[in-house]
Coordinates of C-alpha atoms and ligand atoms in Angstrom, one line a residue:
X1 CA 45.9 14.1 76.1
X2 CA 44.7 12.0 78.6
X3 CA 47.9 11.6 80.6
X4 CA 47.5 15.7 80.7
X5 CA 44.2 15.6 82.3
X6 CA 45.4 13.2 85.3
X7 CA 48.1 15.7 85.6
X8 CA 46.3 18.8 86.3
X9 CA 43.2 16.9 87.8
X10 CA 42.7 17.5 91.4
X11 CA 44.1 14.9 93.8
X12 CA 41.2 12.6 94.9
X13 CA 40.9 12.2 99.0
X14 CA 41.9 8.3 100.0
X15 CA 38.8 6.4 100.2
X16 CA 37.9 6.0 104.3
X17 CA 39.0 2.9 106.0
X18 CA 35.8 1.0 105.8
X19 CA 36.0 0.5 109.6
X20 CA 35.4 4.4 109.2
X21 CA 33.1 4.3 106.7
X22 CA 30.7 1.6 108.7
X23 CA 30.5 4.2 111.9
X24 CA 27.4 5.6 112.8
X25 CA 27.9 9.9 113.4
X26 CA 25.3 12.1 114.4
X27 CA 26.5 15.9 113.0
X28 CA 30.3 15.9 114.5
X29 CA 30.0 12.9 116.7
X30 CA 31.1 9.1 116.4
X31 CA 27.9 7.8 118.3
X32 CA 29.4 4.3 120.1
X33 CA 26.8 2.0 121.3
X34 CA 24.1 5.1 120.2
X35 CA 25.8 7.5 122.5
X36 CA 27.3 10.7 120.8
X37 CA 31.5 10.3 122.2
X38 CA 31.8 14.0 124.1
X39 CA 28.5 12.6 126.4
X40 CA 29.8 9.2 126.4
X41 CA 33.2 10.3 127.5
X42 CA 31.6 12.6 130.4
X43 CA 29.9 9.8 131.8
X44 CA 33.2 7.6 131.9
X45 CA 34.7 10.4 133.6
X46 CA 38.2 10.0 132.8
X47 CA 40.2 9.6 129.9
X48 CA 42.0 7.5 128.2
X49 CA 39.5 4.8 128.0
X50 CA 38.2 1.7 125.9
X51 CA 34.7 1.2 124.6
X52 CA 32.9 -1.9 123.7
X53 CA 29.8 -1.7 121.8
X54 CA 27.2 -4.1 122.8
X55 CA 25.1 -4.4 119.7
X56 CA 28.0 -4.8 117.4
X57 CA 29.3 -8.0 119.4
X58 CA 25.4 -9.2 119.7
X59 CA 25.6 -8.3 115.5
X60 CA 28.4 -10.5 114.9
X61 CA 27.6 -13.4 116.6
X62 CA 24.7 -13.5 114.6
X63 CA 26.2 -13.3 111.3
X64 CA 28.7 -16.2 112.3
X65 CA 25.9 -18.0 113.2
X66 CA 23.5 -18.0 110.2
X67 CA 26.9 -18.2 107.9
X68 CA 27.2 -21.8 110.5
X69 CA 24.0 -22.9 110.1
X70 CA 23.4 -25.5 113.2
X71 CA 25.7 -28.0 112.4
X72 CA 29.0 -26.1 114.1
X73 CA 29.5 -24.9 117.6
X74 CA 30.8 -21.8 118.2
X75 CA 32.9 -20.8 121.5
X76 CA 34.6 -17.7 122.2
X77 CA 37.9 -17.3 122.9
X78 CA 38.4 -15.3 125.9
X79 CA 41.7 -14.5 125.4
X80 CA 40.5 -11.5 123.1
X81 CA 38.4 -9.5 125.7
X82 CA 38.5 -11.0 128.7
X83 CA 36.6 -8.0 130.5
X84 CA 34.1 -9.4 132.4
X85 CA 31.2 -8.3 131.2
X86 CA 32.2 -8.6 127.5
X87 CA 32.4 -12.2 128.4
X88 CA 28.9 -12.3 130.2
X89 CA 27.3 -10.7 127.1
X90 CA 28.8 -13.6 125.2
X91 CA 28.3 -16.1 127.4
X92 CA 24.8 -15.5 126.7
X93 CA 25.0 -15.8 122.6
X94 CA 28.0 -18.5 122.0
X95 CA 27.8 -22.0 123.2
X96 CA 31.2 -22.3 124.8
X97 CA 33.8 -20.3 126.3
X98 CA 37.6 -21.0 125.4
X99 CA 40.2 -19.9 128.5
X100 CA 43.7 -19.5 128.7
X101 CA 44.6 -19.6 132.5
X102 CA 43.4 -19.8 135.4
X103 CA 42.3 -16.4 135.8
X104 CA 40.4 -16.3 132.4
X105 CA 38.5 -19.8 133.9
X106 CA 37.8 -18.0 136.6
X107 CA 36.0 -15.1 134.6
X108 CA 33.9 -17.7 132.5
X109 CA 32.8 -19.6 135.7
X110 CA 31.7 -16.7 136.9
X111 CA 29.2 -16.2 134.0
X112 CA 25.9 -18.6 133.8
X113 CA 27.9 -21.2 131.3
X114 CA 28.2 -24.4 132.1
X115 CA 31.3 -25.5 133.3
X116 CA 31.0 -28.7 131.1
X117 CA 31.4 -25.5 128.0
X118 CA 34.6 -24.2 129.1
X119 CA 37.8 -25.3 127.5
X120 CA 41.1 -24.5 128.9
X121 CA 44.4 -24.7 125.7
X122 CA 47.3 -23.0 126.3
X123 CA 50.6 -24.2 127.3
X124 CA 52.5 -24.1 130.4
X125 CA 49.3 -24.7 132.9
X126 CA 50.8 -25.2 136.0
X127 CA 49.8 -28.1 138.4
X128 CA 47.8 -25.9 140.2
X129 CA 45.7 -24.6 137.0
X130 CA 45.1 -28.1 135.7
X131 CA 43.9 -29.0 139.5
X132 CA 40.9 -25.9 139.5
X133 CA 40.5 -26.9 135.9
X134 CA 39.7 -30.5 136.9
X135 CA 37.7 -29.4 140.3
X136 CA 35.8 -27.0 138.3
X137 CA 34.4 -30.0 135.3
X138 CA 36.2 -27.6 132.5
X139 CA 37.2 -29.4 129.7
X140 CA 41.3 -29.2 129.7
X141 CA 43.0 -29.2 126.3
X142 CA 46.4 -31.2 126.9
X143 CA 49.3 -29.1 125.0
X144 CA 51.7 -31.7 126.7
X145 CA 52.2 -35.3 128.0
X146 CA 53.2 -33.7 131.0
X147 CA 49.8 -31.8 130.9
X148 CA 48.2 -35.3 130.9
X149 CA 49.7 -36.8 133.5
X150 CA 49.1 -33.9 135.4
X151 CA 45.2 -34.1 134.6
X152 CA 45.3 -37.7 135.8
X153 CA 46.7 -37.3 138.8
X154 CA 44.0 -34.3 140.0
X155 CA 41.8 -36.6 138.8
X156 CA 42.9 -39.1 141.2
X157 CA 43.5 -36.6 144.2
X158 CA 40.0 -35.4 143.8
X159 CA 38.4 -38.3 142.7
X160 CA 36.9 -36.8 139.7
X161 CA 37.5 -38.5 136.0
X162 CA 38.9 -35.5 134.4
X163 CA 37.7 -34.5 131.1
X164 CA 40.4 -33.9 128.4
X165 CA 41.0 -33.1 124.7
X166 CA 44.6 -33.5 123.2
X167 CA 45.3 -30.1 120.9
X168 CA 47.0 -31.4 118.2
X169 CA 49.8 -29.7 116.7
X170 CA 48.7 -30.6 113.2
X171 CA 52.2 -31.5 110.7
X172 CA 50.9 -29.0 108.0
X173 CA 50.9 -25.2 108.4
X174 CA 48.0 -22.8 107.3
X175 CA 49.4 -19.8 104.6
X176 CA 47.6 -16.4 105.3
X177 CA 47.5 -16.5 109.3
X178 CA 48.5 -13.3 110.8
X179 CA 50.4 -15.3 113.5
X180 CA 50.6 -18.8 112.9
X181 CA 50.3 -21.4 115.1
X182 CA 50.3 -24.8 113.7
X183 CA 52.8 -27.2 111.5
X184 CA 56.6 -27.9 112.1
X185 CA 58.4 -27.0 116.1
X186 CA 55.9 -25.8 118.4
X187 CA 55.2 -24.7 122.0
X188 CA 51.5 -25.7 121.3
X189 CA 49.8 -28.6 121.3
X190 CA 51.1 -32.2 120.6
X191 CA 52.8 -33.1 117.7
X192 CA 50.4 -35.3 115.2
X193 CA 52.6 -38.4 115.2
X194 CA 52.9 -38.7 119.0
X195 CA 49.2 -38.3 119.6
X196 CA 48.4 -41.7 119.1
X197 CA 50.7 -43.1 122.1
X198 CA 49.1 -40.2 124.2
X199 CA 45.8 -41.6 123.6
X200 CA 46.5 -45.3 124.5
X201 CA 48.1 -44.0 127.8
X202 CA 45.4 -41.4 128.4
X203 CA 42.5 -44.8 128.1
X204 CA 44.3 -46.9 130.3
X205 CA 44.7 -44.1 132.9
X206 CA 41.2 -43.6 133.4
X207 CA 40.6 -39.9 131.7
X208 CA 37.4 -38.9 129.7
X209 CA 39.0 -38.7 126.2
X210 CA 36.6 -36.2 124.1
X211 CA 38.5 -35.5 121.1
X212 CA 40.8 -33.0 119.6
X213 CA 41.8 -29.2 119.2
X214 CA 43.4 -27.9 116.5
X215 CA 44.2 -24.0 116.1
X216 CA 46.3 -23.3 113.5
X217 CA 46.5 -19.5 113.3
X218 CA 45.3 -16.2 114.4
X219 CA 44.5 -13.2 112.2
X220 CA 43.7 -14.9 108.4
X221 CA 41.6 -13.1 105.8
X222 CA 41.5 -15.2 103.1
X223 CA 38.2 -17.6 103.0
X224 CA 39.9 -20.6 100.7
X225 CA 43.0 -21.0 103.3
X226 CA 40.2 -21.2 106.0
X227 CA 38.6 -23.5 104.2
X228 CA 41.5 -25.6 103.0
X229 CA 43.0 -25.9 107.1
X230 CA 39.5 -27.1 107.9
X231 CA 39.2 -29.8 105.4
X232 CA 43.0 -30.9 105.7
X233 CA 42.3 -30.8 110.0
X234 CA 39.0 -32.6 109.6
X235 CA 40.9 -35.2 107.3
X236 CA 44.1 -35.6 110.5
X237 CA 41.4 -35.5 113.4
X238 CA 39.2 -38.6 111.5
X239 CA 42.5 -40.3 111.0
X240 CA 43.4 -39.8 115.0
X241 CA 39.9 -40.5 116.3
X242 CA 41.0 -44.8 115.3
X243 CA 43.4 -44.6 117.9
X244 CA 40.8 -43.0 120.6
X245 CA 39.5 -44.9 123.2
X246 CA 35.8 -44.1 122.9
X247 CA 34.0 -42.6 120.0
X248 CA 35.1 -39.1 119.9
X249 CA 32.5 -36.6 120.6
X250 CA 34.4 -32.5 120.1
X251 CA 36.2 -31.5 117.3
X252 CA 37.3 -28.3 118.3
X253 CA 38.5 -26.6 114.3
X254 CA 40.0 -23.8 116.0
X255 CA 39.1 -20.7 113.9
X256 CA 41.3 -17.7 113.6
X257 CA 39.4 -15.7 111.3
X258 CA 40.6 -12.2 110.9
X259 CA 39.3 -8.7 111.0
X260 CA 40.4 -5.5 108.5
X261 CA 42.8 -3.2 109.8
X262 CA 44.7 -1.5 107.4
X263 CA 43.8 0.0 104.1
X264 CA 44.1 -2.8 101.5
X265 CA 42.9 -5.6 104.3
X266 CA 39.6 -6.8 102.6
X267 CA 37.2 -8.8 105.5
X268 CA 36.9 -12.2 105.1
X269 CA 34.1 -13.9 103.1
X270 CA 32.2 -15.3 105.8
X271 CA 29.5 -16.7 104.0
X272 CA 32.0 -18.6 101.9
X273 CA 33.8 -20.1 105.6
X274 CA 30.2 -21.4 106.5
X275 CA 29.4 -22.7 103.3
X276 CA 32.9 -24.6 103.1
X277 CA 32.2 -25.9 107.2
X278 CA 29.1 -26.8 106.3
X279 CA 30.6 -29.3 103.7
X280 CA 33.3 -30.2 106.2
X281 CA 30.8 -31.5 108.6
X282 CA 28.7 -33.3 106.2
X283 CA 31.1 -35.1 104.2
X284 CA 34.6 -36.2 106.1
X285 CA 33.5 -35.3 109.8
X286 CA 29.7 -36.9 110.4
X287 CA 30.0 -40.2 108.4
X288 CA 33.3 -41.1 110.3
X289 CA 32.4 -39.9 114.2
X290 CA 28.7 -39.7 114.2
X291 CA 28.8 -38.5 118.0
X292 CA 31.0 -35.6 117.4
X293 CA 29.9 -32.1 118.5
X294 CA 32.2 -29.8 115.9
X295 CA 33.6 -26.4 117.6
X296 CA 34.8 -23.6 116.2
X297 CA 36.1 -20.7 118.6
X298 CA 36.8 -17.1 117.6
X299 CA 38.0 -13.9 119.4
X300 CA 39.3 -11.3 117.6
X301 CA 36.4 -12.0 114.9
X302 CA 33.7 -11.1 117.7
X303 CA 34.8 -7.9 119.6
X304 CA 37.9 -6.7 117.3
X305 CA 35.6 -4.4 115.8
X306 CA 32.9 -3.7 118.3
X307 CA 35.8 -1.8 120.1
X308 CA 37.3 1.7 120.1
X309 CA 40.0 3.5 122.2
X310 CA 38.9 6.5 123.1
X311 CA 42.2 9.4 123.9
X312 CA 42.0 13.4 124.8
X313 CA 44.4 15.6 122.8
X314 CA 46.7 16.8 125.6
X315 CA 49.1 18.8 123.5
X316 CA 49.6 20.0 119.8
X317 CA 52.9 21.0 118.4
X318 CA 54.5 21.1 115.4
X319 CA 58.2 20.3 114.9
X320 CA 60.1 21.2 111.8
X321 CA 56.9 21.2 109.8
X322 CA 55.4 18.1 111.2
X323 CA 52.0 18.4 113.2
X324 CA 52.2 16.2 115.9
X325 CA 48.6 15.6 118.7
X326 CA 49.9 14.2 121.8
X327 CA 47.1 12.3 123.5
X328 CA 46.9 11.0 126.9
X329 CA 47.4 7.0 126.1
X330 CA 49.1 5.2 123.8
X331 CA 50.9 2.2 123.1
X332 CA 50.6 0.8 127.1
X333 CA 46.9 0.6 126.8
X334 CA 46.8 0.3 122.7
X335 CA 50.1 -2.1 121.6
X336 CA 49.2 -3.4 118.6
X337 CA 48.0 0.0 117.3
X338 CA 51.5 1.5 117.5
X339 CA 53.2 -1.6 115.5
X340 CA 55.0 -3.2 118.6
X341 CA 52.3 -6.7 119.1
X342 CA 54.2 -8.5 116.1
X343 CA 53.9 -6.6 112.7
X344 CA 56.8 -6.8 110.5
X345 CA 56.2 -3.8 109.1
X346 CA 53.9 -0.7 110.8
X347 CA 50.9 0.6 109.0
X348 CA 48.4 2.3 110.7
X349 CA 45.2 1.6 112.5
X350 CA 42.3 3.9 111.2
X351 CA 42.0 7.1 113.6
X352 CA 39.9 9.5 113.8
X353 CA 38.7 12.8 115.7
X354 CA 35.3 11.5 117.0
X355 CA 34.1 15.3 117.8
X356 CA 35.0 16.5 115.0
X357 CA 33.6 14.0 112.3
X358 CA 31.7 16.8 110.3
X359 CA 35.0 18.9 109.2
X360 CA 35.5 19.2 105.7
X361 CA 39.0 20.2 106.1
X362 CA 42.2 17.8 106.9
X363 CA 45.5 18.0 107.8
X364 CA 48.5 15.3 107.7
X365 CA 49.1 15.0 111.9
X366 CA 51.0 12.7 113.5
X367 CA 49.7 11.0 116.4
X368 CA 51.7 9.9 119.5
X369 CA 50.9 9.1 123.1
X370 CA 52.3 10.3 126.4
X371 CA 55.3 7.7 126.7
X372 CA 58.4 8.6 126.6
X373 CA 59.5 6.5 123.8
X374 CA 59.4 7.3 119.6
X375 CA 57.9 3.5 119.6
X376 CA 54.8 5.5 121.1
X377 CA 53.0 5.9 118.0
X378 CA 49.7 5.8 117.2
X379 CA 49.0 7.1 113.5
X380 CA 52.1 8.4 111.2
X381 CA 51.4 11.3 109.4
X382 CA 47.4 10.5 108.8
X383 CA 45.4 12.9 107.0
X384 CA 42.7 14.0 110.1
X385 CA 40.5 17.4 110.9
X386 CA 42.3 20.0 112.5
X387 CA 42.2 18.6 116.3
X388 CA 42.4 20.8 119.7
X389 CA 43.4 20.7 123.1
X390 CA 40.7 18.2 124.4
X391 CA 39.7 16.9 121.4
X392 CA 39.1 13.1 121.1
X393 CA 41.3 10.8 118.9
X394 CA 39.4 7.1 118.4
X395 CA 41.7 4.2 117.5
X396 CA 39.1 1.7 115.9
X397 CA 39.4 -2.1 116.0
X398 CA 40.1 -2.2 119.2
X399 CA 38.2 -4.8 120.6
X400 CA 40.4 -7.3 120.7
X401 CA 44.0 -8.0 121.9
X402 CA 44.0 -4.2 122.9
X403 CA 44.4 -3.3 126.8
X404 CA 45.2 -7.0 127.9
X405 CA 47.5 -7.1 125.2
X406 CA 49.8 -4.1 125.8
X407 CA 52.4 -3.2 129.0
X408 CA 50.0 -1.4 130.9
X409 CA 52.7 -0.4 133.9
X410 CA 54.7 0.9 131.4
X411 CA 55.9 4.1 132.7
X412 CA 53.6 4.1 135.4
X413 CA 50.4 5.9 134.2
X414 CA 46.9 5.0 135.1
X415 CA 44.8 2.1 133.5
X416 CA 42.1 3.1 131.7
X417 CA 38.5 2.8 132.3
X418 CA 36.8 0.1 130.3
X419 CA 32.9 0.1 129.4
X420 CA 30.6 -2.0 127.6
X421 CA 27.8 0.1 125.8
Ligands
PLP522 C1 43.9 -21.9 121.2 C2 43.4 -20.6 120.7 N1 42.1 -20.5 120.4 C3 41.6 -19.3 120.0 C4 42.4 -18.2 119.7 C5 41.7 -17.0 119.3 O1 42.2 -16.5 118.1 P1 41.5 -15.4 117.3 O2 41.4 -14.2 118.3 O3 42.3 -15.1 116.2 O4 40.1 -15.8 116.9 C6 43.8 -18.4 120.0 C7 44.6 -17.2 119.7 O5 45.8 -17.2 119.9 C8 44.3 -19.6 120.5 O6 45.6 -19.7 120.7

């Protein structure tokens, strides 16, 4: 009996992607930063584009920070967004900025921080990038002896003592990470056992020695893995900081927390992160380096979500049954959208028609951009309203890792426009 009634019962609609779900509409309209899409898109003037919503960014930083309490620093990894007014508006609510090259530095400096709250990690600076990095006062996170002697010897030429932290490449990995970063062979940062050699050549050179960077991972959901990397870094950095030559003053945890973008993604417990820091702090990291200032820095967490992609229908056509939209970006503006920036396996990003929010009636489409390449997808066979010529397909989550992050001169079309709101 009751296996007949789920039989004949009508098919229930998939719940909304919570990303969906969350958006403010006014009648059809996805209002981003309070403006209604159609308006906002007239007053870019062009489309494709991407935009950032001011409020949501200034929303998230203050979530991280009362799940921090005062106790933790947070910096912002630039890497995410680097556009520069994304970074101004943070520059404003974080207390440091994390850079990856010289052009990123170059972006923070040009914001009111402090140089002395830049950090530059990455490997494969160049001579010349650890020399501005030096001239500038930016705290430069050795990935490399070769990195340090490097940062000495700008020291010397300029006649600076060059501030430096060694990123340690930690001999544990973190489970859950998205991409992970940390544990066994790696490109970044120093391996654990050979960091305490560094350090006695580093204090006889004549460096500032801060402390250490660990970042073990990009993209993790799960709270208790957060948690678990923190404590088991805290426990390596205490164990490092006997073989400093001063008292170590930044512990930079790294951070890596991630943001929903499929269905079944759930977003991580934040309040359960802080709560776990907070004892982190207290109990292994203050009692053994009283002077350290402990970092965390997050990108994707920030702007990921305060961040949509904003494409015009250009064509509609259906071929052997399938509806396809063909809108006027795609995967060189919006990479990890189509599946191409590392996934294993592609799901899709939640889409939507953000004109046409109000329609009670959808139809499985297929959405692809205007390369010239099947890898050019954007949503696989997603249930949307019916869409027109000129209507407006949103890719959400978009914030971070999205137009910096994808071959742009692929195939030649223009860049986008890119606004904060
Ligand atoms: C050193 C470092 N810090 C911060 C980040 C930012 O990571 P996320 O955007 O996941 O917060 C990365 C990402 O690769 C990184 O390599």
């Amino acid at each position: 009996m009751t296996a007949q009634v789920a039989e004949t019962a009508a098919p229930t609609a998939p719940a909304p992607h919570p990303a969906v779900a969350a958006l403010p509409v006014a009648g059809d309209e996805v209002l981003v930063g309070g403006v209604p899409l159609t308006r906002l898109a007239a007053r870019v003037g062009s489309t494709p584009f991407f935009a950032y919503d001011r409020q949501r960014i200034t929303d998230r930083v203050a979530e991280v920070r009362t799940a921090l309490g005062d106790a933790v620093r947070l910096g912002y990894a630039v890497k995410a967004n680097p556009m520069p007014a994304v970074v101004q508006h943070l520059s404003g609510l974080v207390d440091a900025l994390d850079v990856a090259s010289a052009h990123e530095m170059h972006t923070a400096l040009d914001t009111d921080t402090d140089p002395e709250r830049i950090s530059f990690a990455g490997p494969g600076k160049t001579p010349q990038e650890i020399r501005s990095a030096v001239a500038a006062g930016v705290l430069v996170e050795l990935e490399s002896a070769t990195e340090a002697r490097r940062v000495v010897a700008a020291g010397e030429e300029l006649g600076i003592v060059p501030r430096v932290a060694i990123r340690v490449n930690p001999d544990f990995a973190v489970r859950g990470s998205g991409m992970r970063m940390s544990g066994g062979p790696q490109q970044f940062g120093v391996d654990a056992e050979q960091v305490p050699d560094l350090l006695a050549w580093l204090g006889t050179a004549g460096a500032d020695v801060t402390g250490f960077h660990v970042f073990a991972g990009s993209q993790n959901l799960d709270a208790e893995l957060i948690a678990g990397a923190q404590r088991a870094t805290a426990d390596l950095v205490v164990a490092l900081a006997e073989h400093a030559p001063g008292p170590v003053r930044y512990v930079n945890l790294g951070g890596g927390l991630g943001i929903p973008y499929f269905p079944k993604d759930r977003p991580v417990d934040l309040a359960r992160v802080g709560e776990s820091l907070a004892t982190v702090v207290a109990e292994q990291i203050a009692p053994a380096l009283p002077e350290a200032d402990v970092h965390i820095e997050l990108g994707r967490y920030l702007v990921g979500e305060a961040g949509t992609y904003v494409t015009r229908v250009v064509d509609r056509k259906v071929s052997r049954g399938r509806t396809y939209l063909v809108v006027d970006g795609g995967m060189h503006h919006q990479l990890a959208a189509s599946g191409n920036l590392g996934q294993v396996i592609r799901r899709n990003y939640p889409v939507l028609v953000g004109n046409r929010m109000a329609a009670a009636e959808t139809e499985q489409a297929t959405v692809v951009g205007c390369l010239c390449t099947p890898l050019d997808l954007l949503a696989d066979d997603v249930p949307l309203p019916r869409a027109d010529l000129d209507d407006l397909v949103v890719v959400l989550q978009a914030g971070a890792y999205g137009l910096t992050a994808s071959p742009t001169a692929f195939l030649g079309h223009p860049a986008p426009a890119e606004v904060l709101v």
